[in-house]
XYZ file of N, CA and C in Angstrom:
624
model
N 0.843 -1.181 0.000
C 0.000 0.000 0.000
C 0.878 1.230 0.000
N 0.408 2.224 -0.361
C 1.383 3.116 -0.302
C 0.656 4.879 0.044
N 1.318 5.238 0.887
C 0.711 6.292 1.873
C 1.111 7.746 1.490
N 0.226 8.612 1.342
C 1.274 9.738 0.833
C 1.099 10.724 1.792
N 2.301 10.756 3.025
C 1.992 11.609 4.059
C 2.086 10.825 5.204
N 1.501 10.899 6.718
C 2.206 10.292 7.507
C 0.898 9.820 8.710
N -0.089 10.189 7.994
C -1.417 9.646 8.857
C -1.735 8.702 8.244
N -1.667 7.313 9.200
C -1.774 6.384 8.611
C -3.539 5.776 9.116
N -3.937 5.508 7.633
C -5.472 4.372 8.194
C -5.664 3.058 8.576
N -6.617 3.127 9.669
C -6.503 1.614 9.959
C -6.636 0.519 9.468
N -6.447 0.514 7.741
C -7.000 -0.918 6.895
C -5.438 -0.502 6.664
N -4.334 0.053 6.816
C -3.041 -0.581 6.799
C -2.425 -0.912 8.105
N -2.584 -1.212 8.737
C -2.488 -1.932 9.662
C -1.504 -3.379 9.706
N -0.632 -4.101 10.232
C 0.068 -5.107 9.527
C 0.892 -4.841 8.065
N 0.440 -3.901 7.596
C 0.883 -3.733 5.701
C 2.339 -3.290 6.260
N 3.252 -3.573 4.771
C 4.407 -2.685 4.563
C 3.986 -1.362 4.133
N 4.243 -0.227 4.024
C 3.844 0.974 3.570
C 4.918 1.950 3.039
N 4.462 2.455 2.195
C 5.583 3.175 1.484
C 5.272 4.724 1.991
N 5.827 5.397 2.337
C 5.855 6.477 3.041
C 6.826 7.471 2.306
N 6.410 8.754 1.793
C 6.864 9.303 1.141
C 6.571 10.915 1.927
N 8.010 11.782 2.264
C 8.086 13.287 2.671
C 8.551 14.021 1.795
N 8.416 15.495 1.487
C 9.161 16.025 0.518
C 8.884 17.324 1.097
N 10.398 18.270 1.152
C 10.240 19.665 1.500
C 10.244 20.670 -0.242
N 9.669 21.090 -0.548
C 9.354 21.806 -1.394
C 10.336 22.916 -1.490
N 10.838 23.556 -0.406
C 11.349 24.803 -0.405
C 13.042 24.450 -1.078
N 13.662 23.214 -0.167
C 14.850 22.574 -0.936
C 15.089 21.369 -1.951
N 13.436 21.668 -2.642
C 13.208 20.402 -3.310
C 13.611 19.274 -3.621
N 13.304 18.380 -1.832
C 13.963 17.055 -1.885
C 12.814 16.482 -0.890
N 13.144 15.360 -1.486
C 12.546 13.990 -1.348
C 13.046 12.800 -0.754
N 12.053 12.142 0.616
C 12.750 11.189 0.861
C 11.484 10.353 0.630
N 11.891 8.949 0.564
C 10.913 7.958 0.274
C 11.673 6.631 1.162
N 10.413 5.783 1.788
C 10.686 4.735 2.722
C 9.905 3.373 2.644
N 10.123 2.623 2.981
C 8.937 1.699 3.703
C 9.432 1.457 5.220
N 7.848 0.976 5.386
C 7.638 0.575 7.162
C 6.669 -0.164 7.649
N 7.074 -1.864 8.396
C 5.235 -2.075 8.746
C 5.009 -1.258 9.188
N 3.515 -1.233 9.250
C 2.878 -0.482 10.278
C 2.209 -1.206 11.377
N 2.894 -0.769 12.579
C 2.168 -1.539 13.682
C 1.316 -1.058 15.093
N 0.897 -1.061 16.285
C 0.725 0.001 17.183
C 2.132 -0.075 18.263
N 3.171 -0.289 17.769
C 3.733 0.280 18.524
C 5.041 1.711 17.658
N 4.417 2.121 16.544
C 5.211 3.045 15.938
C 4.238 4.157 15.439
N 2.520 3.851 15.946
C 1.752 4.772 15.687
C 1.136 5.729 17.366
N 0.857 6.834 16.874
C 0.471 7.413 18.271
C -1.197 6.943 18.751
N -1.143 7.217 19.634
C -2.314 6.532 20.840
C -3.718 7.346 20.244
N -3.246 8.439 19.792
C -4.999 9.191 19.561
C -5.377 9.537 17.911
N -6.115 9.571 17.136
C -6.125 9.610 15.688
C -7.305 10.646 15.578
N -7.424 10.788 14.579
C -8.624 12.357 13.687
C -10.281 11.622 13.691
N -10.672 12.097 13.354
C -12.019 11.369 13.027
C -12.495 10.249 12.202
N -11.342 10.319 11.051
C -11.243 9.051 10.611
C -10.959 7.716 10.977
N -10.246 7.945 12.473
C -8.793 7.039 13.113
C -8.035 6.949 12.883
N -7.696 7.812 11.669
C -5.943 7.807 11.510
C -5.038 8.127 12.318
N -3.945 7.053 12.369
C -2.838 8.008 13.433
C -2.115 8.157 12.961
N -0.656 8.721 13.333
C 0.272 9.035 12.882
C 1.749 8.286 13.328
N 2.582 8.354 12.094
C 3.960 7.151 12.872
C 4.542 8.425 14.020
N 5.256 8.233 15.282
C 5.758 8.368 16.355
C 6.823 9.053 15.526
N 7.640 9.818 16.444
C 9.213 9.812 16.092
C 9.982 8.948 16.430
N 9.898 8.210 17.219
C 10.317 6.473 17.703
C 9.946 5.423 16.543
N 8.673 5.903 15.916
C 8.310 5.241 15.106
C 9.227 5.507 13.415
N 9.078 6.369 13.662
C 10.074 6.834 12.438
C 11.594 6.087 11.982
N 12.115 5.686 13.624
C 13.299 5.413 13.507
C 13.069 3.789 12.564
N 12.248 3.130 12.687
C 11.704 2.078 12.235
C 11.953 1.888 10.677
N 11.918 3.096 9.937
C 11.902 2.987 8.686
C 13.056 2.694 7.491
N 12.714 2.029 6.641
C 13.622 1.544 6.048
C 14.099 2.639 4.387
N 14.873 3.633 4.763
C 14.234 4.705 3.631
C 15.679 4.349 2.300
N 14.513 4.374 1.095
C 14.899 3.812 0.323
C 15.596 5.315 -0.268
N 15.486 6.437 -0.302
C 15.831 7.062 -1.070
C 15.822 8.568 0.070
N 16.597 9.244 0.213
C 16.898 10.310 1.423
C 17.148 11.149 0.433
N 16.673 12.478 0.680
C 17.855 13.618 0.142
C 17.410 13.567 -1.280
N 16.369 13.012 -1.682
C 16.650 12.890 -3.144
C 15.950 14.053 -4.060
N 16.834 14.533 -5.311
C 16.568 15.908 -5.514
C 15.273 15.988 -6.170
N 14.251 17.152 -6.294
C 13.156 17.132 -7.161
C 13.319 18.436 -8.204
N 12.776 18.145 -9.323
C 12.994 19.936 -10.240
C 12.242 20.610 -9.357
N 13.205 21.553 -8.515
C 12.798 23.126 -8.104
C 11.610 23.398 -8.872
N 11.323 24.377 -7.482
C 9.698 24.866 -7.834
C 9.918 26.608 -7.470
N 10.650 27.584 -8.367
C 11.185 28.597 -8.004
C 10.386 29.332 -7.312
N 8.925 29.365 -7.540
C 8.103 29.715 -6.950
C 7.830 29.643 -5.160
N 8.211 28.504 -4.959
C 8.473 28.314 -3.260
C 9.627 28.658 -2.675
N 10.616 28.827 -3.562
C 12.535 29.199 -3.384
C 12.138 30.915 -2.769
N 11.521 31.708 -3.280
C 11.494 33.169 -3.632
C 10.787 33.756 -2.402
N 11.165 34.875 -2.203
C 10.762 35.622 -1.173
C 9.301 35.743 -1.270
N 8.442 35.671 -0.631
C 6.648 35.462 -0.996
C 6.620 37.056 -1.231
N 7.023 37.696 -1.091
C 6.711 39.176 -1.189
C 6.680 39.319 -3.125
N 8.117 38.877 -3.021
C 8.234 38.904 -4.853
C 6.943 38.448 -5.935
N 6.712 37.246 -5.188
C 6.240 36.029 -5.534
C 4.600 36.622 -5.789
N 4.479 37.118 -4.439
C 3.364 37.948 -4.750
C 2.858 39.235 -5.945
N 3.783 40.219 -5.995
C 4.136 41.238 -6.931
C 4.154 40.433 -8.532
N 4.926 39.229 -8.796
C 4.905 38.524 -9.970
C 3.306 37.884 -10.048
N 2.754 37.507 -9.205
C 1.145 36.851 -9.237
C 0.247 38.193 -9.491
N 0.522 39.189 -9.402
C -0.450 40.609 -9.254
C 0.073 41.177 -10.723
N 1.083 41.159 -11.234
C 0.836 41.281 -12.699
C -0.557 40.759 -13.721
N -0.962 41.670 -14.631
C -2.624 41.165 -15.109
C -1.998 40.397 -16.449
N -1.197 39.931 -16.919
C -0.919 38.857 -17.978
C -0.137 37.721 -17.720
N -0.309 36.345 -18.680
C 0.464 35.683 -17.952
C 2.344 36.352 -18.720
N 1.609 36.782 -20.252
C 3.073 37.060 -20.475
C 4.228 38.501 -19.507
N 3.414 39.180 -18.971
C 4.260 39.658 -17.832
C 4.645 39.290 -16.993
N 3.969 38.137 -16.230
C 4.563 37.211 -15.266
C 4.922 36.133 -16.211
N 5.711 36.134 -16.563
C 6.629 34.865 -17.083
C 7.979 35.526 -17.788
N 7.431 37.182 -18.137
C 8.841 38.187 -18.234
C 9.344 38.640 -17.281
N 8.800 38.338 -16.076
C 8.737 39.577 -14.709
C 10.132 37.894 -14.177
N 9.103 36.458 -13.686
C 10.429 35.284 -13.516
C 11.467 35.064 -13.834
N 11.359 35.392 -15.031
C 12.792 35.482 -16.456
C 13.665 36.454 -15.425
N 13.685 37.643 -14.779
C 14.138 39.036 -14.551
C 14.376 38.719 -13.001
N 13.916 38.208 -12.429
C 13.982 37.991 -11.191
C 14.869 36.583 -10.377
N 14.316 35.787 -11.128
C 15.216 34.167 -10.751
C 16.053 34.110 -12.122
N 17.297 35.182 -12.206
C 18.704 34.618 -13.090
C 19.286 33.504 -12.765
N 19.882 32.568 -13.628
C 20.360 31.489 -13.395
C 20.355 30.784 -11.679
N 18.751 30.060 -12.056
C 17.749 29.512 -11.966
C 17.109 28.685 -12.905
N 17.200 27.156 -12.721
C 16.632 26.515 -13.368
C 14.819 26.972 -12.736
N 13.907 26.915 -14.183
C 12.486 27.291 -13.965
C 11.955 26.100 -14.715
N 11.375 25.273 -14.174
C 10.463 24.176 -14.780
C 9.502 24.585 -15.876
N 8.916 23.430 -16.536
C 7.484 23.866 -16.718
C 6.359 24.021 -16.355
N 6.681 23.702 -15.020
C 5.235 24.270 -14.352
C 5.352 25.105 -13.772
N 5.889 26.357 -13.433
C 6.163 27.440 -13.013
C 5.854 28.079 -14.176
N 6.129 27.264 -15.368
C 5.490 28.608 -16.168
C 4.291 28.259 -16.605
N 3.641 27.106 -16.601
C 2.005 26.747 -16.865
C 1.231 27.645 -15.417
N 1.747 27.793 -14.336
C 1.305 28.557 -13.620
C 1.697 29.777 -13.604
N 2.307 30.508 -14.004
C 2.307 32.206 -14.406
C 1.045 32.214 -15.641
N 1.628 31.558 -16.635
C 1.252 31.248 -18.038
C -0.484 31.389 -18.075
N -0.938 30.495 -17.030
C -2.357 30.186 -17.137
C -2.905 30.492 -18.014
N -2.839 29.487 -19.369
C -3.275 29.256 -20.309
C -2.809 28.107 -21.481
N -3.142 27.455 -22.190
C -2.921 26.598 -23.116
C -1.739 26.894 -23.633
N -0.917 26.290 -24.552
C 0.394 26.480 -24.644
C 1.048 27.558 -24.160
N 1.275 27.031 -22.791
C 1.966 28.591 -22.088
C 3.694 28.675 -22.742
N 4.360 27.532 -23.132
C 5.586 27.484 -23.350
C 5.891 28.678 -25.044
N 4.711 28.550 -24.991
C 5.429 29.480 -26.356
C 5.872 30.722 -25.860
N 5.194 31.669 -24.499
C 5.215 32.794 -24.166
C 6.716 32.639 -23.901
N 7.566 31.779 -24.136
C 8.834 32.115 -23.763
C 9.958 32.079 -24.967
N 9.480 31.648 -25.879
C 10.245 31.877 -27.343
C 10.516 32.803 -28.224
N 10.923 33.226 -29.002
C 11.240 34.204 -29.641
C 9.842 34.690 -30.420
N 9.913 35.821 -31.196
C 8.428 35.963 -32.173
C 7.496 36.561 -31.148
N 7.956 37.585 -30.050
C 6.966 38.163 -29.057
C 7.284 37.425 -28.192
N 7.934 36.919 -27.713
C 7.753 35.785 -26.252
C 8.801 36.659 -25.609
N 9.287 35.624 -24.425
C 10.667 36.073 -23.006
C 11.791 36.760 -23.878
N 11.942 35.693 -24.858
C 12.943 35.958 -24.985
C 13.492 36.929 -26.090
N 12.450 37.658 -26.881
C 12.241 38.534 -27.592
C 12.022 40.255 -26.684
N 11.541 39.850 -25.976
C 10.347 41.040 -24.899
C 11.781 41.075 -23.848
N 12.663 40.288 -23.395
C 13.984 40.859 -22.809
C 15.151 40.891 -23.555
N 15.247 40.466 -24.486
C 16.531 40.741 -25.446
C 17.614 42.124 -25.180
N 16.335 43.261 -25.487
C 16.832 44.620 -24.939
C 17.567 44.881 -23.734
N 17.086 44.324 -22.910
C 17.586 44.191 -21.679
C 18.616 43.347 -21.398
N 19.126 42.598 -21.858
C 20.568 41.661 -22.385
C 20.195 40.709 -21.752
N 19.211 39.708 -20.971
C 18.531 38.490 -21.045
C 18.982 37.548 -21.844
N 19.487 36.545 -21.858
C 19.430 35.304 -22.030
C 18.306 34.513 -22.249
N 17.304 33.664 -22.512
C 16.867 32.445 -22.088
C 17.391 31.064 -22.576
N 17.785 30.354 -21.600
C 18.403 28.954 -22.084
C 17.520 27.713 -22.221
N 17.186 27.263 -22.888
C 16.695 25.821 -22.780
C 17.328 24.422 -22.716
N 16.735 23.612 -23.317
C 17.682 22.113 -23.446
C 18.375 21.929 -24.348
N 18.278 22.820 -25.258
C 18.810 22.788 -26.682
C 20.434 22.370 -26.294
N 20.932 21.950 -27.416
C 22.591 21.151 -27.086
C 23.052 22.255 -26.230
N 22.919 22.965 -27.660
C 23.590 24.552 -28.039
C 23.769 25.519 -26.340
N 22.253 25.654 -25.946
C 22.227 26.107 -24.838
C 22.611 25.660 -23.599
N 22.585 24.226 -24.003
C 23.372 23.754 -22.492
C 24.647 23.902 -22.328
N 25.701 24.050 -23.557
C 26.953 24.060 -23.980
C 27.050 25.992 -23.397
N 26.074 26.562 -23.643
C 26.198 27.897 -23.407
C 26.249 27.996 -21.685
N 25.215 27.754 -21.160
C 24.972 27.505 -19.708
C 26.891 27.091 -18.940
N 27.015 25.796 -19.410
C 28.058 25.268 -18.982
C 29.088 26.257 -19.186
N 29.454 26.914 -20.271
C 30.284 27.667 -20.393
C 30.625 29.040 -19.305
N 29.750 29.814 -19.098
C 29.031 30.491 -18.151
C 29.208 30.193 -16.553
N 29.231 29.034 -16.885
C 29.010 28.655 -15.495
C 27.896 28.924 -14.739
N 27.065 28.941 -14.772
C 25.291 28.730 -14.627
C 25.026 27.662 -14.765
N 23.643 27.137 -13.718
C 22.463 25.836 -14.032
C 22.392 25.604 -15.786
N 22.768 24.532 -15.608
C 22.979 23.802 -17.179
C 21.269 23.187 -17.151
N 20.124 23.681 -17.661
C 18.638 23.503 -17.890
C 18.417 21.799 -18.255
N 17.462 20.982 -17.736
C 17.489 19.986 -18.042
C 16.359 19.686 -19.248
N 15.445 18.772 -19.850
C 14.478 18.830 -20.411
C 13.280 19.416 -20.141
N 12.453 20.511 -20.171
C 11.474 21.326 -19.877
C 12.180 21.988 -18.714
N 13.350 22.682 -19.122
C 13.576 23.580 -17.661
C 14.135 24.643 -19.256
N 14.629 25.305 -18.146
C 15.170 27.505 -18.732
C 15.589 28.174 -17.676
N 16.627 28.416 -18.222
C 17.503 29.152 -17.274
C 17.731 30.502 -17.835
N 17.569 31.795 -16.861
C 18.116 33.621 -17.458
C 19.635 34.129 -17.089
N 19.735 34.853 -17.722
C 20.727 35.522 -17.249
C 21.014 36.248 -18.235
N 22.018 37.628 -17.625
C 21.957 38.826 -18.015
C 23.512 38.493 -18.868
N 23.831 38.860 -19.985
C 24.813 38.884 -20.431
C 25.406 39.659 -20.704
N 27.066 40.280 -21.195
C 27.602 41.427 -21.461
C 28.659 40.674 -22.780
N 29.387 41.655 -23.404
C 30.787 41.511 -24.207
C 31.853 40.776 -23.315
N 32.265 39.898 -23.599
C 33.788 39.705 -22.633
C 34.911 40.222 -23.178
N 35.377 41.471 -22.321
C 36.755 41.772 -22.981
C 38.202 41.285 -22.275
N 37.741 39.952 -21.541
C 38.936 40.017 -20.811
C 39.060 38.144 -21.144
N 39.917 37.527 -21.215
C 40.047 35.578 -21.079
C 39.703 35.520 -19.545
N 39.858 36.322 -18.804
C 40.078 35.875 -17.026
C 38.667 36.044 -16.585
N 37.668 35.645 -17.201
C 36.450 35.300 -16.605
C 35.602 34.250 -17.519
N 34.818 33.472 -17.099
C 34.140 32.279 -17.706
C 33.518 33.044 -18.786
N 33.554 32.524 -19.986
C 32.765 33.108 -21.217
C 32.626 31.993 -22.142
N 31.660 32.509 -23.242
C 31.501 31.973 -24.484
C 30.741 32.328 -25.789
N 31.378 32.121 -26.672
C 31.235 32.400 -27.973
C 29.408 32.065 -28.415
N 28.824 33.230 -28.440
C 27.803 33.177 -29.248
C 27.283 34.235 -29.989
N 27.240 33.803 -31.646
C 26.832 35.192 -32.343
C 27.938 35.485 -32.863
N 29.383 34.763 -32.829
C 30.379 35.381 -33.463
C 31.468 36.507 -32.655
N 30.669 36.692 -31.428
C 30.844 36.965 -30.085
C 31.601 36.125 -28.962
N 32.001 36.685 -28.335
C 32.303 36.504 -26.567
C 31.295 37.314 -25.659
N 31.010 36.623 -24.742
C 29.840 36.714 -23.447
C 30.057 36.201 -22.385
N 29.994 37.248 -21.195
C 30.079 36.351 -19.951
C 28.750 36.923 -19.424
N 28.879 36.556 -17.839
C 27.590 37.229 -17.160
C 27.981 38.191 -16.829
N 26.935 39.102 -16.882
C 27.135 40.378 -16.307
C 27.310 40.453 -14.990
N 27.831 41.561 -14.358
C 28.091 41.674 -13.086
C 26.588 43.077 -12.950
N 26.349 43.355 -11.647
C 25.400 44.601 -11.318
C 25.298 46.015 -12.157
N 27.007 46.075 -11.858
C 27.557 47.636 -12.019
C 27.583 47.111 -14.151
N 27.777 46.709 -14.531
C 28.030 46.204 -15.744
C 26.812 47.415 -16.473
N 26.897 47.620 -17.700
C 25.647 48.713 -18.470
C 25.108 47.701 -19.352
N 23.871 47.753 -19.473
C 22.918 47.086 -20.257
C 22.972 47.088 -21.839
N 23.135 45.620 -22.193
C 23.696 45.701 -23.370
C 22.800 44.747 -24.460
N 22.153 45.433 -25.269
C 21.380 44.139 -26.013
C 21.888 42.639 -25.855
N 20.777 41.536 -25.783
C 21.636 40.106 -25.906
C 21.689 39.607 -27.347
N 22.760 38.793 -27.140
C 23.102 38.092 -28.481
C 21.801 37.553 -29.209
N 21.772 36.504 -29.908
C 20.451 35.727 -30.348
C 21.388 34.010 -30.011
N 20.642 33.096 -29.813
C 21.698 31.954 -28.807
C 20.729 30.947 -30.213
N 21.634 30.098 -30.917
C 21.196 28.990 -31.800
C 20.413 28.144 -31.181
N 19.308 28.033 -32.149
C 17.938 26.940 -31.748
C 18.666 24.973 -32.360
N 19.463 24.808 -31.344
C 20.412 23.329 -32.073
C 20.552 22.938 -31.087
């Protein structure tokens, strides 16, 4: 049987149970099994009778997987204040330009942006042709995807290398120096910008 959470019902009882926690904020995951018996559940339960495993009871468990990472949910990473200000924008394509601008190199899932997005193909709002990455260009923005190309860019950089349905921002400049991480795109050299750095159109990054 398998339990998602830690109130357990009384038709598992005797069962092995798979018991699964996950903190959202450092998006990780642990996953376990455990009989369940009454001496690893507490004495009083909800209205249903569910009880809950003990912290004695806990020690009991056999956890198959600790620590284990989940794709970030930038949305829970971020100061709720921000988070808020990006939700109070009236489009989804401003909140999904406003994330781009705010979480720089930051891997951003796709569901962070189906939830700004709220709407049917929200992934386009981030492509070129009016999208992120057109609508910050000016602003020397980046957007990276999975593309080879872009992960080869990421890596270069030294930034979150984006996995399949992830995107990563960041602000780019000219590199005029070898003594900082860069790379060639556009026929160009690029590193990340620093604060004090002046705003410099971004390159255009190959769709390969």
């Amino acid at each position: 049987q398998s339990v998602g959470g830690w109130m357990i019902p009384p038709e598992s009882m005797g069962h092995l149970c798979l018991v699964i926690s996950a903190v959202d904020e450092l998006a990780v995951c642990h996953v376990g099994v455990v009989r369940i018996t009454d001496a690893i559940l507490s004495t009083g339960g909800n209205r249903d009778a569910k009880r809950s495993i003990t912290a004695a009871g806990r020690e009991k468990i056999h956890w198959l997987f600790k620590d284990f990472l989940l794709p970030p949910n930038i949305l829970l990473q971020l100061p709720r204040a921000i988070v808020d200000q990006i939700m109070a924008l009236p489009s989804g394509q401003q909140r999904i330009d406003q994330i781009f601008r705010v979480a720089q190199k930051k891997r951003i899932g796709r569901g962070v942006i189906a939830t700004l997005g709220q709407q049917d193909d929200y992934m386009k709002r981030i492509r070129g042709n009016g999208g992120s990455r057109t609508r910050l260009k000016s602003e020397g923005i980046i957007i990276l995807g999975h593309y080879e190309e872009h992960r080869r860019i990421a890596h270069s950089l030294g930034i979150p290398v984006p996995d399949k349905g992830e995107t990563v921002s960041v602000r780019v400049v000219p590199a005029d120096s070898d003594l900082v991480p860069a790379v060639r795109i556009d026929r160009a050299r690029w590193r990340v910008a620093n604060d004090d750095d002046p705003i410099v159109e971004a390159p255009n990054c190959p769709h390969r």
